[in-house]
Amino acid sequence: MNLTERLQRKLSENLPYEELVPAEQPIYVRSYVYLFGVLTLASFILLITTGVILAGFGPQWWHSSNVGHFFNSVHYWSAQAFFFFMVLHLWTTFFQGAWREGRAVTWASGVVIFLTSVLTAFTGYVSQQNFDGQWIAIQAKDALNSTGVGAFFDVLNFGQMYGFHVVILPAVVGLLITGHLFLVRLHGVVRPYPLAAGRILNAQGDAVPLVSEEAAQ
Amino acid sequence: MIARKKEYYRGIPTAPYDLVKELLVALGVVTILVVILSAVLSSPDEPPLTIKKIAQQDPVGFVQAALNELDGTSGIAGYGPPYNSSSGSVQNIGPISPQSWIGVHIPVNTAQDYVLGPLSQVSFTDVALATALSQYDKAPSAEQGKWTDAYNTALAKATVQGSAVSVPHCACGPVPVMMSSMLLLGQRGAMDGQLLASNQFYRTDYSRPLLFLADAGAVQSHAEDLHLLGTQWGVMNETGNYPGQAWMWLYTTLYQIWPFNVAPLATTAGDLAPMITISILSLLILLVPWIPGLNRLPRYIPVYRLIWKDYYGNQPPKGQERGDE
């Protein structure tokens, strides 16, 4: 069996297309809480779309064009929406203990996405070429210099920050989101915490055996 | 559903779920939301400060900043790595000082880069300036120091007439001529371009002009006017009452609270201590699944009951439930 065949077999065993894009879900997924993830993804799609338009016209376009300023505004509010929904997603998955039963890496990848997104937004802020960009860069340089990182990641260097913001970091966030979604589909959404010792209740009130929590952690 | 998941979800009913439709609806909702916010609230775009602007608005402040760069008393001249080998802004916690370990990587010679270099570029059109530069260059450093000290004292009594600065007569050698030329370079906008100039045709590195603006104090005072200072609870905000980087609230909070805002941390590790703290906190959140105790915390916080309220619709008979866990 060659490598391609092995990959085919692994995928068909663990993540066939009907699992990758499932048409049915456990009944408890019908909750508004589960929308925060997809709202984050939708905001990210908008961020990339408006970011491509802004980058296509160059970094100075939006300062002199009303249309450009509008696209910058959509990009700006998409970033606000992205973080708003992502933080809600992060907190609600925390309260679900969503890392249980083999999902620890899925959780960790989500936290890495959040931290990388903070860095991505930061490079956007210092690439604005306005007073906000000047102020944030001048303030931030001391923090980065104190850790030694500033010697290689120069927030006062527009070219470097712009490159990070429009190419490197969005690509990293995009890849991480892809991996995160892949893990979510691979493991499926975590079961609710049990209400009764050793049992979990389904929607009909039937007690269902639960894998021991110690084993699940 | 594959066998592994069937076993995992055994006993839990499933229902049809249209993920693609959900994504499309979410995309539509978010698009409408951000377009409305953009149309109504727009986005901030406060024009940048330029060296020309600050030289015109505050000529004495500009000359003072240039003098400080020349005599090596400016913030950047005494900053330390990664700009130079001074130590004024080097931070450490005990023996931990990554800033010192890394060393100089973005060299800035304030006297040469901000004063002598820009002046020498235009001295070929100005005989008096060329003579002054030559005199300054040939003088011993002690003599240069006497001139700049004397000019510093005289500058405190300077008056502004129009756009010019009138400094009382002093034994300042060539410094008055040099500073007058500096002010002209600044006010005409030449210095903005000169600080970007290099051997390369294209430039995208604004390190030197931004460091000069920071030294001039103009950025700080303009930020204060716009309520952007940390003490005004503005570090994460931006101009015009926009939310800014609200997701950095925890990091920026550290700067305002004990023990980060008092000596010794505030004086020796004002940025390093918050950076290390936020890194440790981030690592803790990342590693929650593997930290005993912390990984069971949500089980004891009843928020999950709200999240799965509908699912838990049929509560177990009293007595079977495990208390309020």
Tab-separated table of N, CA and C in Angstrom, chain A residues 14 19 22-28 31 34-35 39 42-43 46 62-63 69 72-74 76-77 80 83 94-96 99 101 103-104 107-108 112 122 125 130-132 134-135 138 141-143 145-148 151-152 154 156-159 185-186 188-195 197 201-205 208 213-214 217, chain B residues 1-2 4-5 8-11 13-17 19 22 27 30-31 34 37-38 41-43 45-49 79 82-83 91 98-99 102 105-106 204-207 210-211 213 219 222-223 228-229 238-239 242-245 247 251 271-272 285-286 288-290 295-296 298-299 303-304 307-308 311-312 314 316 321-322:
chain	number	residue	atom	x	y	z
A	14	ASN	N	-11.820	7.745	8.850
A	14	ASN	CA	-12.013	8.751	9.907
A	14	ASN	C	-12.774	9.996	9.485
A	19	GLU	N	-18.805	12.968	6.810
A	19	GLU	CA	-18.399	13.437	8.142
A	19	GLU	C	-17.796	14.838	8.053
A	22	PRO	N	-21.222	17.127	7.431
A	22	PRO	CA	-22.332	16.264	7.845
A	22	PRO	C	-23.695	16.941	7.644
A	23	ALA	N	-24.670	16.151	7.351
A	23	ALA	CA	-26.027	16.676	7.153
A	23	ALA	C	-26.885	16.445	8.390
A	24	GLU	N	-26.308	15.819	9.408
A	24	GLU	CA	-27.036	15.671	10.664
A	24	GLU	C	-26.073	15.872	11.837
A	25	GLN	N	-26.636	16.331	12.942
A	25	GLN	CA	-25.842	16.633	14.128
A	25	GLN	C	-26.592	16.160	15.367
A	26	PRO	N	-25.873	15.901	16.458
A	26	PRO	CA	-26.565	15.602	17.714
A	26	PRO	C	-27.543	16.721	18.042
A	27	ILE	N	-28.641	16.369	18.657
A	27	ILE	CA	-29.745	17.327	18.799
A	27	ILE	C	-29.362	18.553	19.630
A	28	TYR	N	-28.385	18.394	20.558
A	28	TYR	CA	-28.038	19.535	21.423
A	28	TYR	C	-27.271	20.634	20.680
A	31	SER	N	-28.450	25.001	19.259
A	31	SER	CA	-28.401	26.054	20.284
A	31	SER	C	-27.672	27.244	19.671
A	34	TYR	N	-23.822	27.543	19.402
A	34	TYR	CA	-23.011	26.905	18.362
A	34	TYR	C	-22.858	27.774	17.118
A	35	LEU	N	-23.522	28.921	17.113
A	35	LEU	CA	-23.410	29.819	15.951
A	35	LEU	C	-22.170	30.712	16.022
A	39	LEU	N	-20.119	32.280	12.866
A	39	LEU	CA	-20.127	33.740	12.711
A	39	LEU	C	-18.692	34.280	12.668
A	42	ALA	N	-17.516	33.495	9.199
A	42	ALA	CA	-18.111	34.434	8.235
A	42	ALA	C	-17.388	35.785	8.291
A	43	SER	N	-17.061	36.246	9.496
A	43	SER	CA	-16.330	37.515	9.645
A	43	SER	C	-14.949	37.407	9.007
A	46	LEU	N	-15.192	37.810	5.307
A	46	LEU	CA	-15.347	39.230	4.976
A	46	LEU	C	-14.028	39.985	5.121
A	62	TRP	N	-7.143	54.212	0.527
A	62	TRP	CA	-8.323	54.492	1.356
A	62	TRP	C	-8.262	55.842	2.059
A	63	HIS	N	-7.078	56.466	2.080
A	63	HIS	CA	-6.972	57.785	2.712
A	63	HIS	C	-7.502	58.900	1.797
A	69	HIS	N	-12.274	54.444	1.605
A	69	HIS	CA	-12.540	54.590	3.047
A	69	HIS	C	-13.696	53.681	3.479
A	72	ASN	N	-12.369	50.295	3.813
A	72	ASN	CA	-11.582	50.227	5.043
A	72	ASN	C	-12.510	50.082	6.254
A	73	SER	N	-13.637	50.807	6.217
A	73	SER	CA	-14.592	50.721	7.325
A	73	SER	C	-15.168	49.308	7.430
A	74	VAL	N	-15.496	48.713	6.277
A	74	VAL	CA	-16.038	47.343	6.305
A	74	VAL	C	-14.971	46.381	6.843
A	76	TYR	N	-12.565	47.198	8.878
A	76	TYR	CA	-12.431	47.525	10.307
A	76	TYR	C	-13.527	46.850	11.129
A	77	TRP	N	-14.791	47.013	10.696
A	77	TRP	CA	-15.893	46.444	11.481
A	77	TRP	C	-15.946	44.921	11.349
A	80	GLN	N	-13.689	43.857	14.028
A	80	GLN	CA	-14.368	43.939	15.327
A	80	GLN	C	-15.328	42.766	15.505
A	83	PHE	N	-13.409	39.415	16.148
A	83	PHE	CA	-12.957	39.220	17.530
A	83	PHE	C	-14.131	39.054	18.485
A	94	PHE	N	-15.168	27.146	26.357
A	94	PHE	CA	-14.538	26.927	27.664
A	94	PHE	C	-15.565	26.362	28.650
A	95	PHE	N	-16.731	27.023	28.709
A	95	PHE	CA	-17.745	26.582	29.671
A	95	PHE	C	-18.342	25.223	29.297
A	96	GLN	N	-18.162	24.810	28.060
A	96	GLN	CA	-18.596	23.472	27.648
A	96	GLN	C	-17.535	22.415	27.981
A	99	TRP	N	-12.695	20.607	25.420
A	99	TRP	CA	-11.466	19.857	25.160
A	99	TRP	C	-11.585	18.401	25.605
A	101	GLU	N	-12.586	14.442	26.060
A	101	GLU	CA	-12.718	13.246	25.216
A	101	GLU	C	-11.967	13.376	23.892
A	103	ARG	N	-10.299	16.091	22.597
A	103	ARG	CA	-10.377	17.327	21.812
A	103	ARG	C	-9.409	18.407	22.306
A	104	ALA	N	-8.379	18.020	23.043
A	104	ALA	CA	-7.445	18.995	23.620
A	104	ALA	C	-6.737	19.802	22.529
A	107	TRP	N	-8.926	22.495	21.041
A	107	TRP	CA	-8.957	23.682	21.909
A	107	TRP	C	-7.679	24.503	21.741
A	108	ALA	N	-6.531	23.808	21.826
A	108	ALA	CA	-5.244	24.515	21.742
A	108	ALA	C	-5.120	25.241	20.400
A	112	VAL	N	-4.460	29.233	19.728
A	112	VAL	CA	-3.386	29.727	18.854
A	112	VAL	C	-3.972	30.638	17.772
A	122	PHE	N	-2.921	43.627	15.146
A	122	PHE	CA	-1.918	44.605	15.572
A	122	PHE	C	-1.103	45.117	14.378
A	125	TYR	N	-3.143	47.541	12.525
A	125	TYR	CA	-3.229	48.849	13.179
A	125	TYR	C	-1.983	49.703	12.897
A	130	ASN	N	-1.696	56.397	9.452
A	130	ASN	CA	-2.344	57.586	10.009
A	130	ASN	C	-1.837	57.763	11.446
A	131	PHE	N	-2.447	58.688	12.210
A	131	PHE	CA	-1.906	58.935	13.547
A	131	PHE	C	-2.067	57.733	14.470
A	132	ASP	N	-3.166	56.991	14.312
A	132	ASP	CA	-3.327	55.782	15.129
A	132	ASP	C	-2.151	54.830	14.903
A	134	GLN	N	0.867	55.609	13.861
A	134	GLN	CA	2.088	56.183	14.458
A	134	GLN	C	2.105	55.951	15.970
A	135	TRP	N	0.979	56.270	16.605
A	135	TRP	CA	0.898	56.208	18.068
A	135	TRP	C	1.079	54.773	18.569
A	138	ILE	N	4.721	53.545	18.021
A	138	ILE	CA	5.688	54.155	18.945
A	138	ILE	C	5.509	53.586	20.355
A	141	LYS	N	6.671	49.689	20.408
A	141	LYS	CA	8.086	49.355	20.185
A	141	LYS	C	8.793	48.996	21.489
A	142	ASP	N	8.448	49.699	22.581
A	142	ASP	CA	9.138	49.469	23.851
A	142	ASP	C	8.845	48.066	24.390
A	143	ALA	N	7.584	47.633	24.256
A	143	ALA	CA	7.230	46.297	24.735
A	143	ALA	C	7.971	45.230	23.938
A	145	ASN	N	10.707	45.664	22.106
A	145	ASN	CA	12.153	45.781	22.340
A	145	ASN	C	12.553	45.146	23.667
A	146	SER	N	11.688	45.266	24.676
A	146	SER	CA	12.029	44.731	25.999
A	146	SER	C	12.198	43.216	25.971
A	147	THR	N	11.502	42.563	25.021
A	147	THR	CA	11.610	41.098	24.930
A	147	THR	C	12.680	40.664	23.936
A	148	GLY	N	13.272	41.639	23.250
A	148	GLY	CA	14.286	41.315	22.244
A	148	GLY	C	13.684	41.086	20.861
A	151	ALA	N	14.018	43.701	17.753
A	151	ALA	CA	15.196	43.776	16.887
A	151	ALA	C	14.912	43.155	15.525
A	152	PHE	N	13.962	42.194	15.487
A	152	PHE	CA	13.673	41.481	14.235
A	152	PHE	C	12.271	41.777	13.706
A	154	ASP	N	10.221	44.864	13.584
A	154	ASP	CA	10.300	46.306	13.826
A	154	ASP	C	8.959	46.967	13.503
A	156	LEU	N	8.101	49.887	13.612
A	156	LEU	CA	8.233	51.186	12.956
A	156	LEU	C	8.534	51.032	11.459
A	157	ASN	N	8.781	49.794	11.047
A	157	ASN	CA	9.101	49.506	9.650
A	157	ASN	C	7.807	49.138	8.920
A	158	PHE	N	7.247	50.114	8.215
A	158	PHE	CA	5.951	49.910	7.563
A	158	PHE	C	5.983	48.719	6.597
A	159	GLY	N	7.029	48.628	5.800
A	159	GLY	CA	7.113	47.558	4.802
A	159	GLY	C	7.029	46.180	5.445
A	185	ARG	N	-14.417	18.538	12.829
A	185	ARG	CA	-15.179	17.533	12.073
A	185	ARG	C	-14.663	16.137	12.362
A	186	LEU	N	-13.374	16.014	12.594
A	186	LEU	CA	-12.790	14.692	12.868
A	186	LEU	C	-13.350	14.102	14.160
A	188	GLY	N	-15.967	15.551	16.016
A	188	GLY	CA	-17.359	15.864	16.293
A	188	GLY	C	-17.464	16.751	17.524
A	189	VAL	N	-18.658	17.355	17.715
A	189	VAL	CA	-18.832	18.245	18.868
A	189	VAL	C	-18.920	17.416	20.150
A	190	VAL	N	-18.392	17.991	21.207
A	190	VAL	CA	-18.319	17.254	22.470
A	190	VAL	C	-19.719	17.071	23.066
A	191	ARG	N	-19.894	15.963	23.798
A	191	ARG	CA	-21.189	15.721	24.438
A	191	ARG	C	-21.374	16.657	25.631
A	192	PRO	N	-22.627	16.954	25.979
A	192	PRO	CA	-22.876	17.783	27.163
A	192	PRO	C	-22.366	17.087	28.420
A	193	TYR	N	-22.066	17.904	29.451
A	193	TYR	CA	-21.722	17.326	30.748
A	193	TYR	C	-22.907	16.525	31.259
A	194	PRO	N	-22.656	15.460	31.977
A	194	PRO	CA	-23.765	14.676	32.504
A	194	PRO	C	-24.441	15.385	33.671
A	195	LEU	N	-25.716	15.149	33.813
A	195	LEU	CA	-26.425	15.691	34.975
A	195	LEU	C	-26.449	14.683	36.116
A	197	ALA	N	-24.816	11.004	37.930
A	197	ALA	CA	-23.547	10.297	38.035
A	197	ALA	C	-23.476	9.155	37.013
A	201	LEU	N	-28.403	12.431	30.081
A	201	LEU	CA	-29.788	12.334	29.641
A	201	LEU	C	-29.910	12.824	28.216
A	202	ASN	N	-30.632	12.069	27.408
A	202	ASN	CA	-30.901	12.582	26.073
A	202	ASN	C	-32.184	13.403	26.097
A	203	ALA	N	-32.575	13.891	24.936
A	203	ALA	CA	-33.714	14.810	24.885
A	203	ALA	C	-35.016	14.161	25.344
A	204	GLN	N	-35.062	12.827	25.238
A	204	GLN	CA	-36.273	12.128	25.674
A	204	GLN	C	-36.245	11.820	27.166
A	205	GLY	N	-35.142	12.200	27.837
A	205	GLY	CA	-35.024	11.940	29.262
A	205	GLY	C	-34.514	10.544	29.559
A	208	VAL	N	-28.338	7.712	29.475
A	208	VAL	CA	-27.408	7.078	28.532
A	208	VAL	C	-26.062	6.940	29.226
A	213	GLU	N	-15.470	10.462	33.369
A	213	GLU	CA	-14.859	11.772	33.138
A	213	GLU	C	-13.337	11.717	33.241
A	214	GLU	N	-12.853	10.869	34.163
A	214	GLU	CA	-11.398	10.768	34.303
A	214	GLU	C	-10.784	10.294	32.990
A	217	GLN	N	-10.951	13.074	30.310
A	217	GLN	CA	-10.020	14.191	30.371
A	217	GLN	C	-8.752	13.822	29.641
B	1	MET	N	-23.096	8.354	9.456
B	1	MET	CA	-22.149	8.594	10.561
B	1	MET	C	-21.246	7.363	10.736
B	2	ILE	N	-19.949	7.590	10.876
B	2	ILE	CA	-19.030	6.458	11.009
B	2	ILE	C	-19.221	5.787	12.374
B	4	ARG	N	-17.328	4.935	14.826
B	4	ARG	CA	-16.715	5.535	16.016
B	4	ARG	C	-17.607	6.630	16.600
B	5	LYS	N	-18.157	7.438	15.723
B	5	LYS	CA	-19.012	8.527	16.200
B	5	LYS	C	-20.379	8.003	16.637
B	8	TYR	N	-19.921	7.011	20.017
B	8	TYR	CA	-19.741	8.181	20.891
B	8	TYR	C	-21.081	8.854	21.195
B	9	TYR	N	-21.921	8.950	20.178
B	9	TYR	CA	-23.205	9.647	20.353
B	9	TYR	C	-24.352	8.669	20.666
B	10	ARG	N	-24.009	7.457	21.082
B	10	ARG	CA	-25.043	6.438	21.308
B	10	ARG	C	-26.103	6.943	22.282
B	11	GLY	N	-27.334	6.805	21.890
B	11	GLY	CA	-28.440	7.219	22.747
B	11	GLY	C	-28.818	8.678	22.607
B	13	PRO	N	-30.152	11.547	20.284
B	13	PRO	CA	-30.797	11.684	18.976
B	13	PRO	C	-30.058	12.683	18.080
B	14	THR	N	-30.133	12.469	16.807
B	14	THR	CA	-29.563	13.436	15.862
B	14	THR	C	-30.706	14.075	15.084
B	15	ALA	N	-30.378	15.189	14.449
B	15	ALA	CA	-31.386	15.898	13.668
B	15	ALA	C	-30.723	16.446	12.411
B	16	PRO	N	-31.481	16.611	11.336
B	16	PRO	CA	-30.903	17.187	10.110
B	16	PRO	C	-30.293	18.555	10.411
B	17	TYR	N	-29.153	18.839	9.792
B	17	TYR	CA	-28.448	20.093	10.067
B	17	TYR	C	-27.781	20.534	8.777
B	19	LEU	N	-25.180	22.658	7.353
B	19	LEU	CA	-24.002	23.484	7.662
B	19	LEU	C	-23.759	24.557	6.605
B	22	GLU	N	-26.142	27.304	6.996
B	22	GLU	CA	-25.786	28.051	8.206
B	22	GLU	C	-24.660	29.049	7.910
B	27	LEU	N	-22.883	34.460	6.894
B	27	LEU	CA	-22.155	35.415	6.044
B	27	LEU	C	-23.051	36.600	5.684
B	30	VAL	N	-23.612	38.798	8.943
B	30	VAL	CA	-22.424	39.579	9.307
B	30	VAL	C	-22.175	40.673	8.273
B	31	THR	N	-22.395	40.344	7.000
B	31	THR	CA	-22.195	41.352	5.947
B	31	THR	C	-23.125	42.540	6.164
B	34	VAL	N	-21.951	44.577	9.315
B	34	VAL	CA	-20.750	45.421	9.189
B	34	VAL	C	-20.944	46.529	8.149
B	37	LEU	N	-22.814	49.189	10.080
B	37	LEU	CA	-21.874	49.852	11.000
B	37	LEU	C	-20.923	50.767	10.228
B	38	SER	N	-20.469	50.305	9.063
B	38	SER	CA	-19.530	51.096	8.255
B	38	SER	C	-20.201	52.354	7.727
B	41	LEU	N	-21.108	54.506	11.146
B	41	LEU	CA	-20.011	54.914	12.038
B	41	LEU	C	-18.682	55.146	11.328
B	42	SER	N	-18.563	54.711	10.072
B	42	SER	CA	-17.320	54.863	9.304
B	42	SER	C	-16.135	54.226	10.052
B	43	SER	N	-14.936	54.756	9.891
B	43	SER	CA	-13.751	54.251	10.607
B	43	SER	C	-12.783	55.411	10.807
B	45	ASP	N	-9.598	57.887	10.896
B	45	ASP	CA	-8.439	58.142	10.028
B	45	ASP	C	-7.860	59.519	10.339
B	46	GLU	N	-7.345	59.676	11.557
B	46	GLU	CA	-6.700	60.928	11.963
B	46	GLU	C	-5.398	61.074	11.169
B	47	PRO	N	-5.202	62.202	10.481
B	47	PRO	CA	-3.988	62.359	9.668
B	47	PRO	C	-2.715	62.170	10.507
B	48	PRO	N	-1.669	61.635	9.885
B	48	PRO	CA	-0.425	61.422	10.639
B	48	PRO	C	0.272	62.741	10.946
B	49	LEU	N	1.055	62.738	12.005
B	49	LEU	CA	1.924	63.891	12.271
B	49	LEU	C	3.105	63.826	11.317
B	79	TYR	N	18.693	55.260	24.522
B	79	TYR	CA	17.738	54.155	24.602
B	79	TYR	C	18.400	52.808	24.870
B	82	PRO	N	17.348	47.906	20.571
B	82	PRO	CA	18.144	47.500	19.394
B	82	PRO	C	18.731	48.672	18.611
B	83	TYR	N	18.642	49.927	19.165
B	83	TYR	CA	19.065	51.095	18.380
B	83	TYR	C	20.528	51.488	18.606
B	91	GLN	N	15.434	47.072	29.716
B	91	GLN	CA	14.616	46.520	30.799
B	91	GLN	C	15.138	45.154	31.238
B	98	PRO	N	16.348	40.125	27.890
B	98	PRO	CA	16.471	39.759	26.466
B	98	PRO	C	16.907	40.929	25.597
B	99	GLN	N	16.509	42.140	25.994
B	99	GLN	CA	16.864	43.329	25.213
B	99	GLN	C	18.387	43.477	25.123
B	102	ILE	N	20.037	40.536	22.973
B	102	ILE	CA	19.902	40.613	21.516
B	102	ILE	C	20.878	41.618	20.913
B	105	HIS	N	20.515	45.988	16.534
B	105	HIS	CA	20.138	45.441	15.224
B	105	HIS	C	19.593	46.492	14.273
B	106	ILE	N	19.116	47.624	14.840
B	106	ILE	CA	18.592	48.711	13.996
B	106	ILE	C	19.376	49.960	14.390
B	204	THR	N	10.556	51.803	2.664
B	204	THR	CA	9.289	51.594	3.370
B	204	THR	C	9.518	51.544	4.873
B	205	ASP	N	10.729	51.902	5.308
B	205	ASP	CA	11.065	51.819	6.732
B	205	ASP	C	10.998	53.222	7.358
B	206	TYR	N	10.034	53.401	8.257
B	206	TYR	CA	9.821	54.714	8.872
B	206	TYR	C	10.416	54.797	10.283
B	207	SER	N	11.338	53.891	10.587
B	207	SER	CA	11.880	53.836	11.949
B	207	SER	C	12.480	55.178	12.377
B	210	LEU	N	9.938	58.163	12.751
B	210	LEU	CA	9.023	57.913	13.880
B	210	LEU	C	9.747	58.053	15.216
B	211	LEU	N	10.986	57.607	15.268
B	211	LEU	CA	11.752	57.747	16.512
B	211	LEU	C	12.012	59.225	16.802
B	213	LEU	N	10.028	61.739	15.863
B	213	LEU	CA	8.743	62.283	16.321
B	213	LEU	C	8.508	61.934	17.793
B	219	VAL	N	4.179	63.564	19.479
B	219	VAL	CA	3.253	62.434	19.389
B	219	VAL	C	2.521	62.253	20.717
B	222	HIS	N	-0.031	65.094	21.273
B	222	HIS	CA	-1.170	64.950	20.360
B	222	HIS	C	-2.053	63.781	20.831
B	223	ALA	N	-1.400	62.706	21.280
B	223	ALA	CA	-2.155	61.547	21.782
B	223	ALA	C	-2.949	61.923	23.031
B	228	LEU	N	-5.647	59.304	24.238
B	228	LEU	CA	-5.131	57.981	23.892
B	228	LEU	C	-4.143	57.427	24.914
B	229	LEU	N	-3.824	58.208	25.937
B	229	LEU	CA	-2.820	57.729	26.896
B	229	LEU	C	-3.384	56.621	27.778
B	238	GLU	N	-8.756	54.022	20.160
B	238	GLU	CA	-8.135	54.769	19.083
B	238	GLU	C	-8.883	56.082	18.938
B	239	THR	N	-8.447	56.883	17.998
B	239	THR	CA	-9.034	58.215	17.856
B	239	THR	C	-10.525	58.127	17.554
B	242	TYR	N	-13.643	55.107	18.894
B	242	TYR	CA	-13.838	53.782	18.299
B	242	TYR	C	-13.309	52.732	19.272
B	243	PRO	N	-13.803	51.499	19.150
B	243	PRO	CA	-13.432	50.501	20.156
B	243	PRO	C	-11.959	50.098	20.152
B	244	GLY	N	-11.288	50.212	19.015
B	244	GLY	CA	-9.865	49.868	18.979
B	244	GLY	C	-9.619	48.397	19.258
B	245	GLN	N	-8.438	48.121	19.800
B	245	GLN	CA	-8.066	46.724	20.037
B	245	GLN	C	-8.570	46.279	21.416
B	247	TRP	N	-9.686	43.626	22.405
B	247	TRP	CA	-9.262	42.278	22.779
B	247	TRP	C	-7.935	42.289	23.531
B	251	TYR	N	-4.033	42.755	28.666
B	251	TYR	CA	-2.631	43.178	28.579
B	251	TYR	C	-2.473	44.648	28.967
B	271	ASP	N	7.649	47.289	30.614
B	271	ASP	CA	7.000	46.536	29.531
B	271	ASP	C	7.287	45.044	29.643
B	272	LEU	N	8.505	44.728	30.096
B	272	LEU	CA	8.913	43.319	30.135
B	272	LEU	C	8.017	42.505	31.074
B	285	ILE	N	-4.017	29.348	29.277
B	285	ILE	CA	-5.278	29.123	28.552
B	285	ILE	C	-5.070	28.055	27.476
B	286	LEU	N	-3.919	28.132	26.808
B	286	LEU	CA	-3.607	27.151	25.766
B	286	LEU	C	-3.559	25.726	26.332
B	288	VAL	N	-4.964	24.553	29.127
B	288	VAL	CA	-6.067	24.200	30.036
B	288	VAL	C	-6.422	22.707	30.000
B	289	PRO	N	-6.532	22.091	28.808
B	289	PRO	CA	-6.948	20.678	28.780
B	289	PRO	C	-6.005	19.747	29.533
B	290	TRP	N	-4.757	20.169	29.690
B	290	TRP	CA	-3.769	19.287	30.309
B	290	TRP	C	-3.436	19.681	31.751
B	295	ASN	N	-8.765	21.858	34.125
B	295	ASN	CA	-9.505	21.228	33.021
B	295	ASN	C	-10.888	20.732	33.461
B	296	ARG	N	-11.145	20.708	34.774
B	296	ARG	CA	-12.473	20.298	35.240
B	296	ARG	C	-13.297	21.497	35.722
B	298	PRO	N	-14.924	24.015	34.267
B	298	PRO	CA	-16.257	24.313	33.711
B	298	PRO	C	-17.352	23.402	34.260
B	299	ARG	N	-16.950	22.211	34.716
B	299	ARG	CA	-17.931	21.260	35.274
B	299	ARG	C	-18.591	21.835	36.526
B	303	VAL	N	-22.589	27.392	33.950
B	303	VAL	CA	-22.907	28.032	32.670
B	303	VAL	C	-23.298	26.980	31.631
B	304	TYR	N	-22.693	25.794	31.721
B	304	TYR	CA	-22.995	24.758	30.734
B	304	TYR	C	-24.468	24.363	30.777
B	307	ILE	N	-26.118	26.691	28.498
B	307	ILE	CA	-25.795	26.391	27.101
B	307	ILE	C	-26.633	25.226	26.577
B	308	TRP	N	-26.736	24.194	27.408
B	308	TRP	CA	-27.472	22.998	26.966
B	308	TRP	C	-28.844	22.923	27.629
B	311	TYR	N	-31.445	20.932	25.885
B	311	TYR	CA	-31.121	19.505	25.883
B	311	TYR	C	-31.408	18.878	27.241
B	312	TYR	N	-31.118	19.652	28.284
B	312	TYR	CA	-31.360	19.142	29.637
B	312	TYR	C	-32.840	19.283	30.017
B	314	ASN	N	-35.481	17.662	30.070
B	314	ASN	CA	-36.062	16.686	30.987
B	314	ASN	C	-35.089	16.435	32.127
B	316	PRO	N	-33.513	15.091	35.609
B	316	PRO	CA	-33.640	13.818	36.314
B	316	PRO	C	-34.437	14.013	37.594
B	321	GLU	N	-29.699	13.583	40.957
B	321	GLU	CA	-28.726	14.582	40.500
B	321	GLU	C	-27.616	14.729	41.523
B	322	ARG	N	-26.443	14.975	41.026
B	322	ARG	CA	-25.282	15.097	41.924
B	322	ARG	C	-25.177	16.513	42.441
